[in-house]
PDB file of C-alpha atoms and ligand atoms in Angstrom:
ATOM      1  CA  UNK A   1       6.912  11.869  -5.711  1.00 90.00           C
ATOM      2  CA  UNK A   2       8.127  14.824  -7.898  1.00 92.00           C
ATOM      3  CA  UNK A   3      11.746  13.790  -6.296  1.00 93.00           C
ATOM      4  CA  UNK A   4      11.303  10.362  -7.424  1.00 93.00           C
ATOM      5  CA  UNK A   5       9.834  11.653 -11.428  1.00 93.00           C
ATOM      6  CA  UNK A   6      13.106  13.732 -11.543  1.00 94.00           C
ATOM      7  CA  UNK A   7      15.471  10.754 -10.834  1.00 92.00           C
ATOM      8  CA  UNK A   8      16.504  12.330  -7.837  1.00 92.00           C
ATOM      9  CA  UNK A   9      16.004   9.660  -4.706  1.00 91.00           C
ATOM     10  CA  UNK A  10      18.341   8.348  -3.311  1.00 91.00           C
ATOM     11  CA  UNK A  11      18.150   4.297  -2.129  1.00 92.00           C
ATOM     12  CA  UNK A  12      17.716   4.501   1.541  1.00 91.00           C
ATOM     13  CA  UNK A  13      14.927   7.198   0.598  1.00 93.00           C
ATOM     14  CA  UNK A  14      13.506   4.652  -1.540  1.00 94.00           C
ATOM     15  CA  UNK A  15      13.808   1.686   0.262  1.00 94.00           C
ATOM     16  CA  UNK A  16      11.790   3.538   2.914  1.00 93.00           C
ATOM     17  CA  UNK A  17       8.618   3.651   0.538  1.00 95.00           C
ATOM     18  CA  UNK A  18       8.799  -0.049  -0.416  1.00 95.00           C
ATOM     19  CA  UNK A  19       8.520  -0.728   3.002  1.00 95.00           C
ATOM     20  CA  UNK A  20       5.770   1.645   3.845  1.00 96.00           C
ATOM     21  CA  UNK A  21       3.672  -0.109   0.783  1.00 97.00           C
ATOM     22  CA  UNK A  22       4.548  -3.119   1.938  1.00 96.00           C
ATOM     23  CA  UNK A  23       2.877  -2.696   5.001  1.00 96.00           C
ATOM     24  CA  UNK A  24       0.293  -1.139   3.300  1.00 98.00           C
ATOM     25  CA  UNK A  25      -0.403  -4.396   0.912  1.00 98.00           C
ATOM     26  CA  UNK A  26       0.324  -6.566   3.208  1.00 97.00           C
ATOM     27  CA  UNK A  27      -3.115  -5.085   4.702  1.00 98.00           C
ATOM     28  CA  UNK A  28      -4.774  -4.511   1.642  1.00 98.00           C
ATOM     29  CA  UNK A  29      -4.178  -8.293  -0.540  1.00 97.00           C
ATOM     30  CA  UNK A  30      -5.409 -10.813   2.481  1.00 97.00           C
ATOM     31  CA  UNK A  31      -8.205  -8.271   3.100  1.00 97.00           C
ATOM     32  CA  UNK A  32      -8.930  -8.511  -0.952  1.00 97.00           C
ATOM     33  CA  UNK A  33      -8.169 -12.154  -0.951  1.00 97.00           C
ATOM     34  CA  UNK A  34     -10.826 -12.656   2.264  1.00 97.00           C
ATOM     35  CA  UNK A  35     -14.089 -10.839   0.395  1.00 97.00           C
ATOM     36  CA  UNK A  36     -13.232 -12.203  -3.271  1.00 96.00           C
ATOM     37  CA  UNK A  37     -16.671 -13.211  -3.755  1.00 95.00           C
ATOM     38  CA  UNK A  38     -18.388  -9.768  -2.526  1.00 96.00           C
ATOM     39  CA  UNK A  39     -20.275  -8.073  -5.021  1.00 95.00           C
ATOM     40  CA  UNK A  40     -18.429  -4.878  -4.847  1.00 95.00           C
ATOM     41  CA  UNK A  41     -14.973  -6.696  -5.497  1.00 96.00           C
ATOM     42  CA  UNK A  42     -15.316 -10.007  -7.435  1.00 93.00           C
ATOM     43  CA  UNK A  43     -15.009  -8.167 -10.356  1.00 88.00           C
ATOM     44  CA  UNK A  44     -11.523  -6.924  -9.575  1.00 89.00           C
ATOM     45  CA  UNK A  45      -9.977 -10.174  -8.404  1.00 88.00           C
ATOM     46  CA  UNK A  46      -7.143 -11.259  -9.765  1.00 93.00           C
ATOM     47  CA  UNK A  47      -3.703 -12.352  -8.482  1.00 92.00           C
ATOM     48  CA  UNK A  48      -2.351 -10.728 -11.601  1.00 95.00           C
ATOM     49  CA  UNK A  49      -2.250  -7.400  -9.525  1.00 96.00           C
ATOM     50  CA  UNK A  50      -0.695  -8.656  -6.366  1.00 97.00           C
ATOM     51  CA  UNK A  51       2.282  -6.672  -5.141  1.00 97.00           C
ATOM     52  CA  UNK A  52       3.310  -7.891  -1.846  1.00 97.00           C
ATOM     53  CA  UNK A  53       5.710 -10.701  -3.654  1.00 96.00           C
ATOM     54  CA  UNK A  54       7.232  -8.267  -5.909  1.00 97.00           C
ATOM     55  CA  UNK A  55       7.745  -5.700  -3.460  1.00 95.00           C
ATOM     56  CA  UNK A  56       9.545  -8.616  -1.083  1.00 94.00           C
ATOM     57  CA  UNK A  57      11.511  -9.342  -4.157  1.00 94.00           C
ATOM     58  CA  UNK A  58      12.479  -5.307  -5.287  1.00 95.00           C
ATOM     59  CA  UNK A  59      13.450  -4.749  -1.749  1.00 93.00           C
ATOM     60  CA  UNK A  60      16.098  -7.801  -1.363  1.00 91.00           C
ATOM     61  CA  UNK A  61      17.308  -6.167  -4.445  1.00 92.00           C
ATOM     62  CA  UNK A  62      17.761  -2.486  -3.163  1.00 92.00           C
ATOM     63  CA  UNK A  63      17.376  -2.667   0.836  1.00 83.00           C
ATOM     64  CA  UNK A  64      21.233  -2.442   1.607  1.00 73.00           C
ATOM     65  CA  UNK A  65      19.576  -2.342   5.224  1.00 69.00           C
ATOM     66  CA  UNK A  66      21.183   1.123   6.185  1.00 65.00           C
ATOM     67  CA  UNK A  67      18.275   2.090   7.655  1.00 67.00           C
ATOM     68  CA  UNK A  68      16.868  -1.322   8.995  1.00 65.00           C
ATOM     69  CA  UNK A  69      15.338   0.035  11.823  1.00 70.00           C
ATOM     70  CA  UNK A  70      13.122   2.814  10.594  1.00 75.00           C
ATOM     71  CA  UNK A  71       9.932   2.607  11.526  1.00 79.00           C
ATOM     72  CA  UNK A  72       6.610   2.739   9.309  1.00 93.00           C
ATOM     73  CA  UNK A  73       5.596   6.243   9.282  1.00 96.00           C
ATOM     74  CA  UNK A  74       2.394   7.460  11.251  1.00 96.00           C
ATOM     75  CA  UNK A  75       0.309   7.915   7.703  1.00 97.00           C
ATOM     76  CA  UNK A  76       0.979   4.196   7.065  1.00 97.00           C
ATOM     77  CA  UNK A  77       0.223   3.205  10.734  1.00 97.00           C
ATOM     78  CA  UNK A  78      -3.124   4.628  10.229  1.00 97.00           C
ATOM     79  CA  UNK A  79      -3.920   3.554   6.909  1.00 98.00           C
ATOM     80  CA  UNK A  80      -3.491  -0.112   7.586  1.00 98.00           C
ATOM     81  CA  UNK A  81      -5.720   0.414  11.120  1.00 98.00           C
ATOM     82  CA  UNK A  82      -8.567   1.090   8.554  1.00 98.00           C
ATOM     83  CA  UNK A  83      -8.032  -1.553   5.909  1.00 98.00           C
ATOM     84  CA  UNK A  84      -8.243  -3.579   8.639  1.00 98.00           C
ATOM     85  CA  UNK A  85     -11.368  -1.980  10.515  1.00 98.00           C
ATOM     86  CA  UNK A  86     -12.843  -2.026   6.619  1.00 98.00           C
ATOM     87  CA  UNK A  87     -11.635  -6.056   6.223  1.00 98.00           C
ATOM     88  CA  UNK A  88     -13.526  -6.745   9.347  1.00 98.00           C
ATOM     89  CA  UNK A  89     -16.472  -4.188   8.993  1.00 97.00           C
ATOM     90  CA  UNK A  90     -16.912  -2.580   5.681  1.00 97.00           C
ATOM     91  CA  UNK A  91     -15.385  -4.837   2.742  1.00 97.00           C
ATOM     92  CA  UNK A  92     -17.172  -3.362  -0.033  1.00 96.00           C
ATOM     93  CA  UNK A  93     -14.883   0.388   1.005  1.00 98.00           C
ATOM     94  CA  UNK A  94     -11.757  -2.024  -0.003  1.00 98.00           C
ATOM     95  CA  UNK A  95     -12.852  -1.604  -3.672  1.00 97.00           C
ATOM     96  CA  UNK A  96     -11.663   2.295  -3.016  1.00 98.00           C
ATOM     97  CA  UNK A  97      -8.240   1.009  -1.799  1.00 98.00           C
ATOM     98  CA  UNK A  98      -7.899  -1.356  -4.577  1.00 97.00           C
ATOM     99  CA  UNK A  99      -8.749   1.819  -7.277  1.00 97.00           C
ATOM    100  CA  UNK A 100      -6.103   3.875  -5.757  1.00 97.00           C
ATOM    101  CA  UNK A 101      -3.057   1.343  -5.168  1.00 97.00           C
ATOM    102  CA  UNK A 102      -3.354  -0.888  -8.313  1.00 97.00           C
ATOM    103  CA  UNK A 103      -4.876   1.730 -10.944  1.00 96.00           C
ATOM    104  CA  UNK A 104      -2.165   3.955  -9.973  1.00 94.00           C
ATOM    105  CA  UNK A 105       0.708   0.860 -10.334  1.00 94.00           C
ATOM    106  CA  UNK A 106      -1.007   0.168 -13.899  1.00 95.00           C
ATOM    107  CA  UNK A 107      -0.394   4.108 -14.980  1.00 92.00           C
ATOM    108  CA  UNK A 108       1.872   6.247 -13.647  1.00 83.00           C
ATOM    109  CA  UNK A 109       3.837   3.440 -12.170  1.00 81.00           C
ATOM    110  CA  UNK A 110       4.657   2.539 -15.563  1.00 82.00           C
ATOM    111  CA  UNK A 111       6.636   5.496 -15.976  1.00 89.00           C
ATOM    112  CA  UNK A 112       8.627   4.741 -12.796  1.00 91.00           C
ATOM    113  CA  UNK A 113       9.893   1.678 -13.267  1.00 92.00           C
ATOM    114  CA  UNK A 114      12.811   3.246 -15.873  1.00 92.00           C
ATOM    115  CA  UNK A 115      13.364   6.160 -14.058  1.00 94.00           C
ATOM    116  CA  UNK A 116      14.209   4.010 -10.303  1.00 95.00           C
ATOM    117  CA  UNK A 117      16.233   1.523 -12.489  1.00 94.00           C
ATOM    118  CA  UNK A 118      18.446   4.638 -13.952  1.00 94.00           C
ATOM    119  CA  UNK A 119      18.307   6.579 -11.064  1.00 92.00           C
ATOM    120  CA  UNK A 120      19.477   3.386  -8.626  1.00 93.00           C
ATOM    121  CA  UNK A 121      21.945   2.211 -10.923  1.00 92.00           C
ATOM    122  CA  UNK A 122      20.494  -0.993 -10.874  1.00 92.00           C
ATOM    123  CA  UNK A 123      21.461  -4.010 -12.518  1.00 87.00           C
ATOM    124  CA  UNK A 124      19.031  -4.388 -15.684  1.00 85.00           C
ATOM    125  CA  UNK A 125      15.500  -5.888 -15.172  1.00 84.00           C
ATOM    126  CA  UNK A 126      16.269  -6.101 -11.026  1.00 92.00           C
ATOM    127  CA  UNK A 127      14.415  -4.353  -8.385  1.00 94.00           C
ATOM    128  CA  UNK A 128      11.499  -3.004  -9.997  1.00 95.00           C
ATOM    129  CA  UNK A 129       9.096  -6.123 -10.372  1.00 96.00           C
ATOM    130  CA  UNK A 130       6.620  -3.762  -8.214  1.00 96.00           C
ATOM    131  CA  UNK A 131       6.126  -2.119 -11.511  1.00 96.00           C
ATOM    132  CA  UNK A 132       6.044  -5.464 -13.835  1.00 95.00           C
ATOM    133  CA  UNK A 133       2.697  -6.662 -15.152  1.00 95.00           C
ATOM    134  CA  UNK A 134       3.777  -8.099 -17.717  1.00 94.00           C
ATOM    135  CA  UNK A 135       4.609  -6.600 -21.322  1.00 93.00           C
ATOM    136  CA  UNK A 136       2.611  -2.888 -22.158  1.00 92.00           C
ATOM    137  CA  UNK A 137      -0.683  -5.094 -23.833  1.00 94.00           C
ATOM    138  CA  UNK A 138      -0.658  -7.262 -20.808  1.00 95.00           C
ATOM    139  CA  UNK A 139      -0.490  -4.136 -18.308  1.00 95.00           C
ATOM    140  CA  UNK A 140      -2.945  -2.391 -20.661  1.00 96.00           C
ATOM    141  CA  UNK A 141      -5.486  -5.336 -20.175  1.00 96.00           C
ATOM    142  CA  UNK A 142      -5.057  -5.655 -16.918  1.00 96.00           C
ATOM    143  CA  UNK A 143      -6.054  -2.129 -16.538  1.00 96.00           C
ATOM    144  CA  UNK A 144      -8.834  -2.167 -18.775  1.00 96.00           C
ATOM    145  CA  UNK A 145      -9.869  -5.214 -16.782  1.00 95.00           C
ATOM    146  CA  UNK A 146      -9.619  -3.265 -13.837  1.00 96.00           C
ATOM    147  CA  UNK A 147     -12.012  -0.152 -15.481  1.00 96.00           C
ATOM    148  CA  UNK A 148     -14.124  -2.750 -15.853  1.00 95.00           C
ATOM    149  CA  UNK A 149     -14.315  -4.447 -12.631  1.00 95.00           C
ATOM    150  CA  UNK A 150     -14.793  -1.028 -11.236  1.00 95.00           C
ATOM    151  CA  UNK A 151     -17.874  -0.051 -13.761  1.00 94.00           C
ATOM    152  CA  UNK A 152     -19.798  -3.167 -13.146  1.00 93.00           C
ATOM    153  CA  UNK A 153     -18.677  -3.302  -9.006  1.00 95.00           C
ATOM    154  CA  UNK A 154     -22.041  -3.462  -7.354  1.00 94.00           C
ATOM    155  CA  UNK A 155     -21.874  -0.595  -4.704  1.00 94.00           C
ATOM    156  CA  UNK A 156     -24.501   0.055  -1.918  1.00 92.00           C
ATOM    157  CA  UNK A 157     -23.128   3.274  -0.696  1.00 96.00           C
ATOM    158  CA  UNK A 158     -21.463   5.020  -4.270  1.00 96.00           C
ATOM    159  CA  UNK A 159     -20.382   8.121  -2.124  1.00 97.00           C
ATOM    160  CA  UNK A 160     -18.989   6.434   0.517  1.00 98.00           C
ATOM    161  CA  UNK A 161     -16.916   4.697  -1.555  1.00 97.00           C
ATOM    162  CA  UNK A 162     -16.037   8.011  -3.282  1.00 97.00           C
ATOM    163  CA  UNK A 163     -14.833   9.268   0.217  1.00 98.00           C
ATOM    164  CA  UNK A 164     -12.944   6.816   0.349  1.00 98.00           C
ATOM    165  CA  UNK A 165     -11.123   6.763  -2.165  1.00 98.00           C
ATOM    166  CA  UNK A 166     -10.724  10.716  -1.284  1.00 98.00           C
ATOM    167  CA  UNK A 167      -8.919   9.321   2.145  1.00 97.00           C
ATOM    168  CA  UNK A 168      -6.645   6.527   0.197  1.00 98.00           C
ATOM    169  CA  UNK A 169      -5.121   9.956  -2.084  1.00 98.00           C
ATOM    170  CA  UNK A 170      -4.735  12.180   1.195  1.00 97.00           C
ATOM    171  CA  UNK A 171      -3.224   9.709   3.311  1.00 97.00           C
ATOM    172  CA  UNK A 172      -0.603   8.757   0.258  1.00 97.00           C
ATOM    173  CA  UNK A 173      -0.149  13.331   0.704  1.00 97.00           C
ATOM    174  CA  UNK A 174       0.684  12.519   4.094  1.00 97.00           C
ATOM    175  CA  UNK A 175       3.086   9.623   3.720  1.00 97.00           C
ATOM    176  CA  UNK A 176       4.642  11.384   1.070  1.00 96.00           C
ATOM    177  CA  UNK A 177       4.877  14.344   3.164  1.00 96.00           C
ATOM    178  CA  UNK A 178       6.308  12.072   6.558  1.00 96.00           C
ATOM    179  CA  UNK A 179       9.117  10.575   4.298  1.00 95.00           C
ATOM    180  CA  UNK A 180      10.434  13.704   2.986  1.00 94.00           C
ATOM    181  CA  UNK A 181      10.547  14.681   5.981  1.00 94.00           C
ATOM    182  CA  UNK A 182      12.539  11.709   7.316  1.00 91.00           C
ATOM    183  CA  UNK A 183      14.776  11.799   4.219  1.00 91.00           C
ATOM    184  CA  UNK A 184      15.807  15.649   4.184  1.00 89.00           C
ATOM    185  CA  UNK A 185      13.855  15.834   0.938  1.00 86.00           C
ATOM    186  CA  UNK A 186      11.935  19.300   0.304  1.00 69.00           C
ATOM    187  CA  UNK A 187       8.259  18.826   1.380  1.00 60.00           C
ATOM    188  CA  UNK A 188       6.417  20.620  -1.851  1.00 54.00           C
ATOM    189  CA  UNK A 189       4.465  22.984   1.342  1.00 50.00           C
ATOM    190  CA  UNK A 190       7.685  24.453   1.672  1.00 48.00           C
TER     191      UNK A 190
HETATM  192  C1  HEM B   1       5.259  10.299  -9.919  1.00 67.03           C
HETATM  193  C2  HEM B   1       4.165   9.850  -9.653  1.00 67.03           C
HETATM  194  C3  HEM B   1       2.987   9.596 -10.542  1.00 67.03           C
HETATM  195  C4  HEM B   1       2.837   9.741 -11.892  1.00 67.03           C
HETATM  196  C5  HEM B   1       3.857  10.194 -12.906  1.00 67.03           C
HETATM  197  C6  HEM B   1       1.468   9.366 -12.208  1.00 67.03           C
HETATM  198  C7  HEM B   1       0.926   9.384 -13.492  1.00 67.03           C
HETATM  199  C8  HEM B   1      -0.335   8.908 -13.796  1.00 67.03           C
HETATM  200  C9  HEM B   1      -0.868   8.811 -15.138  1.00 67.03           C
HETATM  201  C10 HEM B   1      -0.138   9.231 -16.405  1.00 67.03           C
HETATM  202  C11 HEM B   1      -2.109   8.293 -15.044  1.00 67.03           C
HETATM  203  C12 HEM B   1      -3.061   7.944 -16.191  1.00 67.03           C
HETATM  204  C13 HEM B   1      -4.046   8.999 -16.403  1.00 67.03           C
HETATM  205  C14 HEM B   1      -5.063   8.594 -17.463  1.00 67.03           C
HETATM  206  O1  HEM B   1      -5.199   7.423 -17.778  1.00 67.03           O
HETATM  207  O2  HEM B   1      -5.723   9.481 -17.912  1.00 67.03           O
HETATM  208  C15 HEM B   1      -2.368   8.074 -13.651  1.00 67.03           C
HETATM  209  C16 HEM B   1      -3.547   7.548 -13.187  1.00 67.03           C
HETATM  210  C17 HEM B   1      -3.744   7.233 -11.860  1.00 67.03           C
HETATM  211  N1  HEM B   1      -2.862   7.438 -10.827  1.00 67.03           N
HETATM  212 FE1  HEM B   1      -1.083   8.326 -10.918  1.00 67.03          FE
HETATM  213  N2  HEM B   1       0.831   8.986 -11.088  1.00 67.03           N
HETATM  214  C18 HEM B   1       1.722   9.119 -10.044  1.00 67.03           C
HETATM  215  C19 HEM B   1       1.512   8.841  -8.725  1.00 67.03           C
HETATM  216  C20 HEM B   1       0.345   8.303  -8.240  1.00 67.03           C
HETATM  217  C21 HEM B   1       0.127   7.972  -6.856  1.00 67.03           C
HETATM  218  C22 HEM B   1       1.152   8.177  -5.757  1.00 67.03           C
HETATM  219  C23 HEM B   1      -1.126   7.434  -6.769  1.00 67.03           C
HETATM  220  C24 HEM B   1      -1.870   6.896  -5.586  1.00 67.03           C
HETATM  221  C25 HEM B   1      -1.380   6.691  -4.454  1.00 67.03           C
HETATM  222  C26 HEM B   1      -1.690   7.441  -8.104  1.00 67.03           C
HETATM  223  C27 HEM B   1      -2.921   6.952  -8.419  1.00 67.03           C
HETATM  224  C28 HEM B   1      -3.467   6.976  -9.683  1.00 67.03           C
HETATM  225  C29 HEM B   1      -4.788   6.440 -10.000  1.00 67.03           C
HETATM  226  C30 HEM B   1      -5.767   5.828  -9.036  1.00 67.03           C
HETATM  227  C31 HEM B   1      -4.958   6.604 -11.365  1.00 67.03           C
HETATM  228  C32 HEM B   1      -6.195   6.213 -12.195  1.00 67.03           C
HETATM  229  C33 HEM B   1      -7.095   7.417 -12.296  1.00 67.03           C
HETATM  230  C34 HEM B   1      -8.415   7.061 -12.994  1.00 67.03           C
HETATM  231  O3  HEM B   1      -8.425   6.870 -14.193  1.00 67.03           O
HETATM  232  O4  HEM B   1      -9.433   6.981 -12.338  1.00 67.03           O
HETATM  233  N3  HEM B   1      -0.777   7.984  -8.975  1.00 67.03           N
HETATM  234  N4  HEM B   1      -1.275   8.442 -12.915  1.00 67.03           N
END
């Protein structure tokens, strides 16, 4: 991440994110989509936040295909074996999933959009739509939206969501971590 902030990846380095979040949302949005109308999560539906399109979209922008065949990394693999065990057992634990991956794209994603289009030399409102809700009061309501849906979510197990949530951050460490690795980027534990 600090490689990406600085302007530094290169494209097959980031082509190999988009496709590890698009495996990861391509988990997460049915899953959301399926338990709309659960308690915990009705208040944070809305299509407005989907990112599987855009991401299909960004990467037929930058995927050159260089590195076609690189697998998902291990940290993905395992996070999309439990929003599926949670899709199929434990819906209300999406809500954690949703916090982590769309409040994250509505703030610091917002400062990443310019910095991959520079960085990428890409051709001027192309390849980031994974970033694009909109203008900044539309992304600012969505997020505020978002707050809300959270603050009025109504949560059996509070903690367990909280854990959660915990889980989502480390196993985003680990991916991070995996595709340095595979790119010959610096892990930060170094
Ligand atoms: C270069 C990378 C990143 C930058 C520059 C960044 C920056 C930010 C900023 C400025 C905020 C707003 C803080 C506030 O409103 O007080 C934020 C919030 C957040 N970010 Fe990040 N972020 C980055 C990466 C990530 C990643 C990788 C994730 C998750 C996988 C993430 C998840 C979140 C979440 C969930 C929030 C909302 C926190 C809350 O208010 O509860 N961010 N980020």
């Amino acid at each position: 991440m600090s490689t990406l902030l600085r302007g530094r990846m290169d494209r097959s380095a980031y082509v190999a994110l988009l496709r590890n979040l698009q495996a990861i949302y391509a988990a997460l949005e049915p899953a959301l989509r399926r338990h709309a109308a659960h308690p915990a999560l009705a208040a944070l539906h809305d299509p407005a936040l989907a990112r599987s399109e855009s991401l299909r979209d960004d990467l037929a922008v930058v995927d050159s295909g260089a590195r076609a065949d690189d697998p998902v990394q291990p940290a993905t693999l395992r996070y999309v074996e439990r929003l599926r065990e949670l899709d199929a057992e434990r819906p209300e634990l999406l809500l954690a999933h949703a916090y982590v991956r769309y409040l994250g794209d509505l703030s610091g994603g917002q400062l990443l959009s310019g910095i991959v289009a520079r960085s990428l030399g890409l051709p001027s409102g192309r390849g980031v739509a994974f970033y694009d809700f909109g203008d900044a009061d539309a992304t600012a309501a969505l997020a505020g939206t978002f707050r809300h849906g959270l603050a009025t979510a109504v949560i059996d197990d509070e903690d367990a969501v909280v854990a959660e949530a915990r889980l989502a951050f480390e196993w985003h460490r680990r991916l991070f971590e995996e595709l340095a690795a595979a790119h010959g980027l610096a892990t930060d534990a170094a």
